[in-house]
PDB file of C-alpha atoms in Angstrom:
ATOM      1  CA  MET A  69     104.385 205.606  62.755  1.00 68.00           C
ATOM      2  CA  ALA A  70     106.467 207.664  60.388  1.00 79.00           C
ATOM      3  CA  LYS A  71     109.264 205.217  60.568  1.00 83.00           C
ATOM      4  CA  VAL A  72     111.920 207.909  61.576  1.00 84.00           C
ATOM      5  CA  PRO A  73     115.191 206.111  62.245  1.00 85.00           C
ATOM      6  CA  ASP A  74     116.165 205.897  65.896  1.00 85.00           C
ATOM      7  CA  ASP A  75     119.516 207.725  65.435  1.00 85.00           C
ATOM      8  CA  ARG A  76     117.500 210.857  64.140  1.00 84.00           C
ATOM      9  CA  ALA A  77     117.172 212.961  67.273  1.00 86.00           C
ATOM     10  CA  PHE A  78     115.459 216.283  67.517  1.00 88.00           C
ATOM     11  CA  ALA A  79     117.703 219.325  66.725  1.00 88.00           C
ATOM     12  CA  THR A  80     116.914 222.983  66.581  1.00 90.00           C
ATOM     13  CA  LYS A  81     117.756 225.035  63.354  1.00 89.00           C
ATOM     14  CA  GLY A  82     120.839 226.366  65.024  1.00 90.00           C
ATOM     15  CA  GLU A  83     122.103 222.938  66.064  1.00 93.00           C
ATOM     16  CA  ARG A  84     121.493 221.690  62.447  1.00 92.00           C
ATOM     17  CA  ALA A  85     123.290 224.658  60.935  1.00 93.00           C
ATOM     18  CA  LYS A  86     126.367 224.101  63.034  1.00 95.00           C
ATOM     19  CA  ALA A  87     126.504 220.430  62.385  1.00 94.00           C
ATOM     20  CA  MET A  88     126.168 221.194  58.511  1.00 93.00           C
ATOM     21  CA  LEU A  89     128.966 223.856  58.891  1.00 94.00           C
ATOM     22  CA  ARG A  90     131.224 221.415  60.743  1.00 95.00           C
ATOM     23  CA  ARG A  91     130.724 218.719  58.036  1.00 94.00           C
ATOM     24  CA  CYS A  92     131.520 221.286  55.283  1.00 93.00           C
ATOM     25  CA  LEU A  93     134.702 222.358  56.994  1.00 92.00           C
ATOM     26  CA  ALA A  94     135.707 218.736  57.645  1.00 93.00           C
ATOM     27  CA  ALA A  95     135.245 217.869  54.023  1.00 93.00           C
ATOM     28  CA  GLY A  96     137.475 220.750  52.956  1.00 92.00           C
ATOM     29  CA  LEU A  97     134.877 222.859  51.138  1.00 89.00           C
ATOM     30  CA  PRO A  98     136.477 226.235  50.332  1.00 90.00           C
ATOM     31  CA  ALA A  99     134.673 229.194  51.725  1.00 90.00           C
ATOM     32  CA  SER A 100     135.462 232.701  52.739  1.00 92.00           C
ATOM     33  CA  TRP A 101     132.064 233.949  53.615  1.00 95.00           C
ATOM     34  CA  VAL A 102     128.854 232.707  55.356  1.00 95.00           C
ATOM     35  CA  THR A 103     125.538 234.449  55.275  1.00 95.00           C
ATOM     36  CA  ALA A 104     122.201 233.523  56.890  1.00 94.00           C
ATOM     37  CA  TYR A 105     118.891 234.933  57.857  1.00 90.00           C
ATOM     38  CA  GLU A 106     117.724 235.968  61.398  1.00 93.00           C
ATOM     39  CA  ALA A 107     117.022 232.519  62.768  1.00 91.00           C
ATOM     40  CA  TYR A 108     120.703 231.817  62.571  1.00 93.00           C
ATOM     41  CA  GLY A 109     122.199 235.311  62.735  1.00 94.00           C
ATOM     42  CA  GLN A 110     120.773 236.074  66.337  1.00 94.00           C
ATOM     43  CA  ASP A 111     122.346 232.831  67.549  1.00 93.00           C
ATOM     44  CA  TRP A 112     125.545 233.846  69.250  1.00 93.00           C
ATOM     45  CA  SER A 113     127.084 230.272  69.276  1.00 94.00           C
ATOM     46  CA  PHE A 114     126.608 230.075  65.565  1.00 95.00           C
ATOM     47  CA  ARG A 115     128.374 233.429  64.968  1.00 95.00           C
ATOM     48  CA  ARG A 116     131.115 232.338  67.436  1.00 95.00           C
ATOM     49  CA  LEU A 117     131.778 229.067  65.545  1.00 95.00           C
ATOM     50  CA  LEU A 118     132.301 231.004  62.355  1.00 95.00           C
ATOM     51  CA  GLU A 119     134.792 233.258  64.014  1.00 94.00           C
ATOM     52  CA  GLN A 120     136.725 230.393  65.539  1.00 93.00           C
ATOM     53  CA  HIS A 121     137.254 229.017  61.970  1.00 93.00           C
ATOM     54  CA  HIS A 122     138.215 232.406  60.742  1.00 92.00           C
ATOM     55  CA  LEU A 123     135.138 232.634  58.401  1.00 95.00           C
ATOM     56  CA  GLY A 124     133.756 235.934  57.572  1.00 96.00           C
ATOM     57  CA  TYR A 125     130.035 236.372  57.886  1.00 97.00           C
ATOM     58  CA  VAL A 126     127.162 238.712  57.137  1.00 97.00           C
ATOM     59  CA  VAL A 127     124.078 237.519  59.005  1.00 96.00           C
ATOM     60  CA  ALA A 128     120.684 239.214  59.256  1.00 96.00           C
ATOM     61  CA  VAL A 129     119.406 239.916  62.855  1.00 96.00           C
ATOM     62  CA  PRO A 130     116.045 241.394  64.148  1.00 95.00           C
ATOM     63  CA  LYS A 131     115.886 245.176  64.893  1.00 94.00           C
ATOM     64  CA  SER A 132     115.845 244.222  68.686  1.00 94.00           C
ATOM     65  CA  GLN A 133     119.266 242.543  68.601  1.00 94.00           C
ATOM     66  CA  GLN A 134     121.304 243.770  71.430  1.00 92.00           C
ATOM     67  CA  ILE A 135     124.827 245.229  70.870  1.00 90.00           C
ATOM     68  CA  LYS A 136     126.895 245.004  73.937  1.00 84.00           C
ATOM     69  CA  SER A 137     130.255 246.659  74.746  1.00 77.00           C
ATOM     70  CA  LEU A 138     132.081 247.956  77.825  1.00 72.00           C
ATOM     71  CA  ALA A 139     130.351 251.268  77.264  1.00 74.00           C
ATOM     72  CA  GLY A 140     126.846 249.821  77.422  1.00 80.00           C
ATOM     73  CA  VAL A 141     124.092 247.938  75.665  1.00 88.00           C
ATOM     74  CA  TRP A 142     122.133 249.333  72.617  1.00 88.00           C
ATOM     75  CA  ARG A 143     119.258 247.918  70.458  1.00 93.00           C
ATOM     76  CA  MET A 144     120.365 247.468  66.807  1.00 94.00           C
ATOM     77  CA  ASP A 145     117.660 249.882  65.432  1.00 92.00           C
ATOM     78  CA  GLU A 146     118.567 252.525  68.022  1.00 91.00           C
ATOM     79  CA  LEU A 147     122.228 252.312  67.054  1.00 90.00           C
ATOM     80  CA  ILE A 148     121.523 252.687  63.368  1.00 92.00           C
ATOM     81  CA  SER A 149     118.986 255.637  63.867  1.00 91.00           C
ATOM     82  CA  GLU A 150     121.947 257.625  65.249  1.00 89.00           C
ATOM     83  CA  ALA A 151     123.876 257.226  61.891  1.00 90.00           C
ATOM     84  CA  PRO A 152     124.462 260.609  60.173  1.00 92.00           C
ATOM     85  CA  ALA A 153     122.926 261.155  56.744  1.00 91.00           C
ATOM     86  CA  ASP A 154     126.336 261.065  55.005  1.00 92.00           C
ATOM     87  CA  ALA A 155     126.885 257.457  56.452  1.00 92.00           C
ATOM     88  CA  TRP A 156     124.404 256.127  54.063  1.00 95.00           C
ATOM     89  CA  ARG A 157     125.627 254.896  50.549  1.00 94.00           C
ATOM     90  CA  THR A 158     123.694 253.853  47.617  1.00 94.00           C
ATOM     91  CA  LEU A 159     124.901 250.395  46.523  1.00 93.00           C
ATOM     92  CA  SER A 160     123.931 247.389  44.627  1.00 90.00           C
ATOM     93  CA  CYS A 161     124.149 244.139  46.432  1.00 89.00           C
ATOM     94  CA  GLY A 162     123.790 242.043  43.243  1.00 83.00           C
ATOM     95  CA  ALA A 163     121.529 241.315  40.195  1.00 78.00           C
ATOM     96  CA  GLY A 164     117.802 240.681  40.570  1.00 72.00           C
ATOM     97  CA  ALA A 165     115.180 239.558  38.217  1.00 66.00           C
ATOM     98  CA  LYS A 166     114.399 243.075  37.221  1.00 67.00           C
ATOM     99  CA  GLY A 167     117.797 244.728  37.458  1.00 72.00           C
ATOM    100  CA  PRO A 168     120.480 245.576  40.083  1.00 82.00           C
ATOM    101  CA  ARG A 169     119.232 245.311  43.684  1.00 86.00           C
ATOM    102  CA  VAL A 170     119.983 248.877  44.811  1.00 91.00           C
ATOM    103  CA  ASN A 171     119.452 250.117  48.400  1.00 93.00           C
ATOM    104  CA  ASP A 172     120.949 252.563  50.760  1.00 95.00           C
ATOM    105  CA  TRP A 173     123.540 250.954  53.163  1.00 96.00           C
ATOM    106  CA  ALA A 174     125.132 252.063  56.281  1.00 95.00           C
ATOM    107  CA  ALA A 175     127.871 250.339  58.454  1.00 94.00           C
ATOM    108  CA  ALA A 176     129.938 250.938  61.571  1.00 92.00           C
ATOM    109  CA  LYS A 177     132.760 248.972  63.085  1.00 91.00           C
ATOM    110  CA  LEU A 178     132.415 247.624  66.574  1.00 90.00           C
ATOM    111  CA  PRO A 179     135.093 247.844  69.125  1.00 87.00           C
ATOM    112  CA  VAL A 180     137.679 245.056  69.256  1.00 86.00           C
ATOM    113  CA  ASN A 181     136.807 242.156  71.531  1.00 84.00           C
ATOM    114  CA  LEU A 182     139.878 241.820  73.910  1.00 81.00           C
ATOM    115  CA  ILE A 183     138.899 238.320  75.003  1.00 84.00           C
ATOM    116  CA  PHE A 184     138.488 236.750  71.505  1.00 85.00           C
ATOM    117  CA  ASP A 185     140.458 238.813  69.013  1.00 85.00           C
ATOM    118  CA  PRO A 186     144.233 238.472  68.482  1.00 84.00           C
ATOM    119  CA  ASP A 187     146.530 241.417  68.617  1.00 84.00           C
ATOM    120  CA  PRO A 188     146.597 242.813  66.026  1.00 88.00           C
ATOM    121  CA  PRO A 189     143.061 241.755  64.848  1.00 88.00           C
ATOM    122  CA  THR A 190     142.678 239.929  61.549  1.00 92.00           C
ATOM    123  CA  HIS A 191     138.896 240.664  61.349  1.00 93.00           C
ATOM    124  CA  HIS A 192     136.610 243.527  62.308  1.00 94.00           C
ATOM    125  CA  ARG A 193     133.083 243.140  63.620  1.00 94.00           C
ATOM    126  CA  TRP A 194     130.396 245.517  62.017  1.00 94.00           C
ATOM    127  CA  VAL A 195     126.834 246.510  62.384  1.00 95.00           C
ATOM    128  CA  LEU A 196     125.145 247.013  59.036  1.00 96.00           C
ATOM    129  CA  ALA A 197     121.833 248.242  57.772  1.00 96.00           C
ATOM    130  CA  ARG A 198     119.938 248.070  54.387  1.00 96.00           C
ATOM    131  CA  ARG A 199     117.357 250.762  53.785  1.00 95.00           C
ATOM    132  CA  SER A 200     114.839 250.660  50.828  1.00 93.00           C
ATOM    133  CA  LEU A 201     115.054 253.452  48.362  1.00 91.00           C
ATOM    134  CA  SER A 202     111.280 253.515  47.770  1.00 89.00           C
ATOM    135  CA  ASP A 203     110.335 252.998  51.437  1.00 90.00           C
ATOM    136  CA  PRO A 204     112.883 254.431  53.913  1.00 87.00           C
ATOM    137  CA  GLY A 205     111.018 252.935  56.823  1.00 88.00           C
ATOM    138  CA  GLU A 206     111.810 249.515  55.526  1.00 92.00           C
ATOM    139  CA  THR A 207     115.200 248.641  57.002  1.00 95.00           C
ATOM    140  CA  ALA A 208     117.036 245.335  57.488  1.00 95.00           C
ATOM    141  CA  TYR A 209     119.817 244.718  60.001  1.00 96.00           C
ATOM    142  CA  TYR A 210     123.045 242.735  59.938  1.00 97.00           C
ATOM    143  CA  LEU A 211     125.900 241.669  62.027  1.00 96.00           C
ATOM    144  CA  ALA A 212     129.183 241.201  60.161  1.00 97.00           C
ATOM    145  CA  TYR A 213     132.637 239.711  60.888  1.00 96.00           C
ATOM    146  CA  ALA A 214     134.974 240.680  57.997  1.00 95.00           C
ATOM    147  CA  PRO A 215     138.716 240.815  57.167  1.00 94.00           C
ATOM    148  CA  VAL A 216     140.298 244.109  58.167  1.00 93.00           C
ATOM    149  CA  ASP A 217     140.619 245.101  54.404  1.00 93.00           C
ATOM    150  CA  ALA A 218     136.899 244.610  53.743  1.00 93.00           C
ATOM    151  CA  GLY A 219     134.597 247.598  53.304  1.00 92.00           C
ATOM    152  CA  ILE A 220     130.884 248.350  53.163  1.00 94.00           C
ATOM    153  CA  ALA A 221     130.622 247.496  49.386  1.00 94.00           C
ATOM    154  CA  GLU A 222     131.933 243.989  50.142  1.00 95.00           C
ATOM    155  CA  LEU A 223     129.624 243.562  53.104  1.00 96.00           C
ATOM    156  CA  ALA A 224     126.681 244.585  50.900  1.00 95.00           C
ATOM    157  CA  ARG A 225     127.626 242.077  48.084  1.00 94.00           C
ATOM    158  CA  VAL A 226     127.805 239.301  50.732  1.00 95.00           C
ATOM    159  CA  ALA A 227     124.465 240.187  52.284  1.00 94.00           C
ATOM    160  CA  GLY A 228     122.863 240.181  48.764  1.00 92.00           C
ATOM    161  CA  SER A 229     124.386 236.771  48.012  1.00 91.00           C
ATOM    162  CA  ARG A 230     121.854 235.142  50.310  1.00 88.00           C
ATOM    163  CA  TRP A 231     119.035 235.637  47.933  1.00 85.00           C
ATOM    164  CA  ALA A 232     120.620 232.897  45.749  1.00 83.00           C
ATOM    165  CA  VAL A 233     119.550 230.409  48.393  1.00 84.00           C
ATOM    166  CA  GLU A 234     115.845 231.674  48.145  1.00 84.00           C
ATOM    167  CA  GLU A 235     116.002 231.562  44.324  1.00 82.00           C
ATOM    168  CA  CYS A 236     117.494 227.956  44.487  1.00 84.00           C
ATOM    169  CA  PHE A 237     114.641 226.665  46.568  1.00 86.00           C
ATOM    170  CA  GLN A 238     111.981 228.380  44.472  1.00 85.00           C
ATOM    171  CA  ALA A 239     113.519 227.064  41.297  1.00 82.00           C
ATOM    172  CA  ALA A 240     113.705 223.434  42.898  1.00 86.00           C
ATOM    173  CA  LYS A 241     110.086 223.740  43.828  1.00 87.00           C
ATOM    174  CA  ASN A 242     108.908 224.968  40.343  1.00 81.00           C
ATOM    175  CA  GLU A 243     111.190 222.923  38.101  1.00 78.00           C
ATOM    176  CA  CYS A 244     111.716 219.657  40.074  1.00 82.00           C
ATOM    177  CA  GLY A 245     108.738 219.342  42.408  1.00 84.00           C
ATOM    178  CA  LEU A 246     110.782 219.713  45.686  1.00 88.00           C
ATOM    179  CA  ASP A 247     107.596 220.413  47.659  1.00 86.00           C
ATOM    180  CA  GLU A 248     105.201 218.090  45.698  1.00 84.00           C
ATOM    181  CA  TYR A 249     105.244 215.086  47.827  1.00 82.00           C
ATOM    182  CA  GLU A 250     102.537 213.212  49.518  1.00 80.00           C
ATOM    183  CA  VAL A 251     104.148 210.798  51.848  1.00 79.00           C
ATOM    184  CA  ARG A 252     103.501 209.517  55.370  1.00 84.00           C
ATOM    185  CA  ARG A 253     106.954 207.873  56.081  1.00 89.00           C
ATOM    186  CA  TYR A 254     110.362 209.293  56.551  1.00 88.00           C
ATOM    187  CA  VAL A 255     111.941 206.904  53.997  1.00 89.00           C
ATOM    188  CA  GLY A 256     109.535 208.086  51.229  1.00 89.00           C
ATOM    189  CA  TRP A 257     110.075 211.708  52.067  1.00 89.00           C
ATOM    190  CA  TYR A 258     113.734 211.351  52.256  1.00 90.00           C
ATOM    191  CA  ARG A 259     113.929 209.669  48.867  1.00 90.00           C
ATOM    192  CA  HIS A 260     111.663 212.382  47.093  1.00 89.00           C
ATOM    193  CA  ILE A 261     113.764 215.336  48.567  1.00 91.00           C
ATOM    194  CA  THR A 262     116.992 213.599  47.654  1.00 91.00           C
ATOM    195  CA  LEU A 263     115.997 212.906  43.987  1.00 89.00           C
ATOM    196  CA  ALA A 264     114.434 216.443  43.574  1.00 87.00           C
ATOM    197  CA  MET A 265     117.528 218.057  44.867  1.00 88.00           C
ATOM    198  CA  PHE A 266     119.808 215.899  42.639  1.00 86.00           C
ATOM    199  CA  ALA A 267     117.525 216.689  39.533  1.00 84.00           C
ATOM    200  CA  HIS A 268     117.933 220.403  40.349  1.00 83.00           C
ATOM    201  CA  VAL A 269     121.719 220.155  40.340  1.00 81.00           C
ATOM    202  CA  PHE A 270     121.645 218.306  37.067  1.00 75.00           C
ATOM    203  CA  PHE A 271     119.280 220.913  35.450  1.00 70.00           C
ATOM    204  CA  ASP A 272     121.186 223.864  36.799  1.00 66.00           C
ATOM    205  CA  ARG A 273     124.598 222.960  35.248  1.00 59.00           C
ATOM    206  CA  PRO A 274     125.665 225.468  32.445  1.00 52.00           C
ATOM    207  CA  GLY A 275     124.820 223.988  29.013  1.00 48.00           C
ATOM    208  CA  SER A 276     122.578 221.307  30.456  1.00 52.00           C
ATOM    209  CA  PRO A 277     119.197 220.674  28.484  1.00 50.00           C
ATOM    210  CA  GLY A 278     117.129 221.439  31.641  1.00 50.00           C
ATOM    211  CA  PRO A 279     115.330 224.575  32.593  1.00 50.00           C
ATOM    212  CA  GLY A 280     118.225 226.313  34.310  1.00 48.00           C
ATOM    213  CA  GLY A 281     120.945 225.119  32.032  1.00 47.00           C
ATOM    214  CA  ARG A 282     119.840 226.408  28.573  1.00 42.00           C
ATOM    215  CA  LYS A 283     122.645 228.257  26.969  1.00 42.00           C
ATOM    216  CA  GLY A 284     122.487 232.103  26.765  1.00 42.00           C
ATOM    217  CA  GLY A 285     119.996 233.936  28.579  1.00 44.00           C
ATOM    218  CA  ARG A 286     122.255 236.735  29.957  1.00 48.00           C
ATOM    219  CA  ARG A 287     120.267 239.520  31.511  1.00 47.00           C
ATOM    220  CA  ASN A 288     121.820 242.163  29.225  1.00 50.00           C
ATOM    221  CA  ASP A 289     121.561 240.267  26.117  1.00 51.00           C
ATOM    222  CA  THR A 290     118.517 240.507  23.915  1.00 48.00           C
ATOM    223  CA  THR A 291     119.881 237.977  21.235  1.00 55.00           C
ATOM    224  CA  SER A 292     119.739 235.078  23.562  1.00 68.00           C
ATOM    225  CA  LEU A 293     116.706 233.069  24.949  1.00 73.00           C
ATOM    226  CA  VAL A 294     115.485 232.725  28.609  1.00 71.00           C
ATOM    227  CA  PRO A 295     115.831 229.253  30.078  1.00 70.00           C
ATOM    228  CA  LEU A 296     112.933 226.842  29.396  1.00 70.00           C
ATOM    229  CA  THR A 297     110.333 226.471  32.131  1.00 68.00           C
ATOM    230  CA  VAL A 298     109.010 223.013  33.212  1.00 63.00           C
ATOM    231  CA  ALA A 299     105.508 224.060  32.012  1.00 68.00           C
ATOM    232  CA  GLU A 300     106.951 224.910  28.498  1.00 73.00           C
ATOM    233  CA  ILE A 301     108.868 221.701  28.267  1.00 72.00           C
ATOM    234  CA  ARG A 302     105.709 219.766  29.197  1.00 69.00           C
ATOM    235  CA  ARG A 303     103.794 221.631  26.550  1.00 75.00           C
ATOM    236  CA  LEU A 304     106.402 220.945  23.845  1.00 76.00           C
ATOM    237  CA  LEU A 305     106.609 217.246  24.737  1.00 75.00           C
ATOM    238  CA  ASP A 306     102.856 216.975  24.744  1.00 75.00           C
ATOM    239  CA  THR A 307     102.684 218.517  21.245  1.00 75.00           C
ATOM    240  CA  LEU A 308     105.591 216.724  19.745  1.00 72.00           C
ATOM    241  CA  LEU A 309     105.144 213.234  21.390  1.00 72.00           C
ATOM    242  CA  SER A 310     101.439 212.969  21.870  1.00 66.00           C
ATOM    243  CA  HIS A 311     101.036 211.250  18.415  1.00 62.00           C
ATOM    244  CA  PRO A 312     103.579 208.873  16.691  1.00 58.00           C
ATOM    245  CA  ARG A 313     103.947 211.188  13.709  1.00 62.00           C
ATOM    246  CA  PRO A 314     102.576 214.686  14.482  1.00 59.00           C
ATOM    247  CA  HIS A 315     101.818 216.958  11.698  1.00 65.00           C
ATOM    248  CA  GLN A 316     104.786 218.838  10.394  1.00 67.00           C
ATOM    249  CA  ASP A 317     102.936 222.197  10.643  1.00 74.00           C
ATOM    250  CA  ILE A 318     101.968 221.454  14.268  1.00 76.00           C
ATOM    251  CA  ARG A 319     105.537 220.659  15.208  1.00 75.00           C
ATOM    252  CA  LEU A 320     106.947 223.660  13.295  1.00 80.00           C
ATOM    253  CA  HIS A 321     104.438 226.029  15.062  1.00 78.00           C
ATOM    254  CA  ALA A 322     105.291 224.677  18.587  1.00 79.00           C
ATOM    255  CA  LEU A 323     109.064 225.197  18.026  1.00 80.00           C
ATOM    256  CA  THR A 324     108.632 228.535  16.393  1.00 84.00           C
ATOM    257  CA  TRP A 325     106.251 229.768  19.295  1.00 81.00           C
ATOM    258  CA  SER A 326     108.691 228.582  21.814  1.00 81.00           C
ATOM    259  CA  HIS A 327     111.695 230.370  20.268  1.00 81.00           C
ATOM    260  CA  TRP A 328     109.634 233.511  19.904  1.00 83.00           C
ATOM    261  CA  ARG A 329     108.499 233.476  23.629  1.00 81.00           C
ATOM    262  CA  GLY A 330     112.159 232.959  24.714  1.00 79.00           C
ATOM    263  CA  HIS A 331     113.407 235.805  22.640  1.00 80.00           C
ATOM    264  CA  HIS A 332     110.488 238.038  23.858  1.00 80.00           C
ATOM    265  CA  LEU A 333     111.230 237.447  27.411  1.00 78.00           C
ATOM    266  CA  ALA A 334     114.832 238.087  27.027  1.00 77.00           C
ATOM    267  CA  THR A 335     114.076 241.424  25.367  1.00 80.00           C
ATOM    268  CA  ALA A 336     111.697 242.268  28.350  1.00 77.00           C
ATOM    269  CA  ARG A 337     114.232 241.387  30.817  1.00 72.00           C
ATOM    270  CA  HIS A 338     116.789 243.667  29.116  1.00 73.00           C
ATOM    271  CA  CYS A 339     114.392 246.415  29.171  1.00 74.00           C
ATOM    272  CA  HIS A 340     113.847 246.037  32.915  1.00 68.00           C
ATOM    273  CA  TYR A 341     117.614 246.292  33.492  1.00 67.00           C
ATOM    274  CA  GLN A 342     117.963 249.320  31.342  1.00 68.00           C
ATOM    275  CA  ARG A 343     115.193 251.095  33.397  1.00 67.00           C
ATOM    276  CA  ARG A 344     116.751 250.125  36.642  1.00 62.00           C
ATOM    277  CA  THR A 345     120.231 251.089  35.709  1.00 58.00           C
ATOM    278  CA  SER A 346     119.182 254.490  34.323  1.00 59.00           C
ATOM    279  CA  SER A 347     117.176 255.555  37.476  1.00 52.00           C
ATOM    280  CA  GLY A 348     119.767 258.250  38.269  1.00 48.00           C
ATOM    281  CA  HIS A 349     121.423 256.412  41.168  1.00 43.00           C
ATOM    282  CA  GLU A 350     125.272 255.859  41.129  1.00 37.00           C
ATOM    283  CA  PHE A 351     126.335 252.466  41.996  1.00 32.00           C
ATOM    284  CA  SER A 352     128.664 249.709  40.767  1.00 32.00           C
ATOM    285  CA  LEU A 353     127.895 246.096  40.311  1.00 29.00           C
ATOM    286  CA  GLU A 354     130.255 243.762  42.147  1.00 31.00           C
ATOM    287  CA  TYR A 355     130.265 240.034  41.294  1.00 25.00           C
TER     288      TYR A 355
END
């Protein structure tokens, strides 16, 4: 009834992720790291595929994830709970909407796998944990596979890069209507999703006229303007184009208000960053 093509067979999230990964590698897409959330991180075959292609990864796993070795089997949360106090380091995993995302991080190397790893090994496997500064009971867990020269700061940076995916989806929904479809058939859904994603790529280019591409807007710059939102673009178009020849005062007021709003939000963002970076924690931003 939905007119789904016969060649579209059911596939789990893990199977689709591995198929996408193989297509990217076959196309020659340059990549050094892969990050993913729990649904993919707990899939052993997904992690093994990355290792076979010598790709580093930092993937989220549930606290019940089992860590196996010749010495025994442990739950992830039990293993991290045994970490000494000096194993935790306060690091930033990247920039957020209100300043650097600062958390406590702890990591430990796992023993070399004699079956899969070369001698000498080119990568190490890690267990990694992120603990909230405001609520120490809030802890996230990760498994990592990293080059031998990588440290905990690099693992934290890669783990934090996953938030860019969430921000991308949210921006596509807000700015391009990614989730605003009312269709009953596969073809209509596919066309809507494809056009929304294409529009988001266009708007997100640096210097483009769309919401994400407005020039300036650096988080630590109070002289630039934040990007235009879709709602603001609609308001400006409605004001400027609703009549063939809008009154000059109305046009000037709309443009002036928009400029003031962009500058005001940029200043507020700058203040958020100053407050976060002056909280007394020592850390270094890594990009």
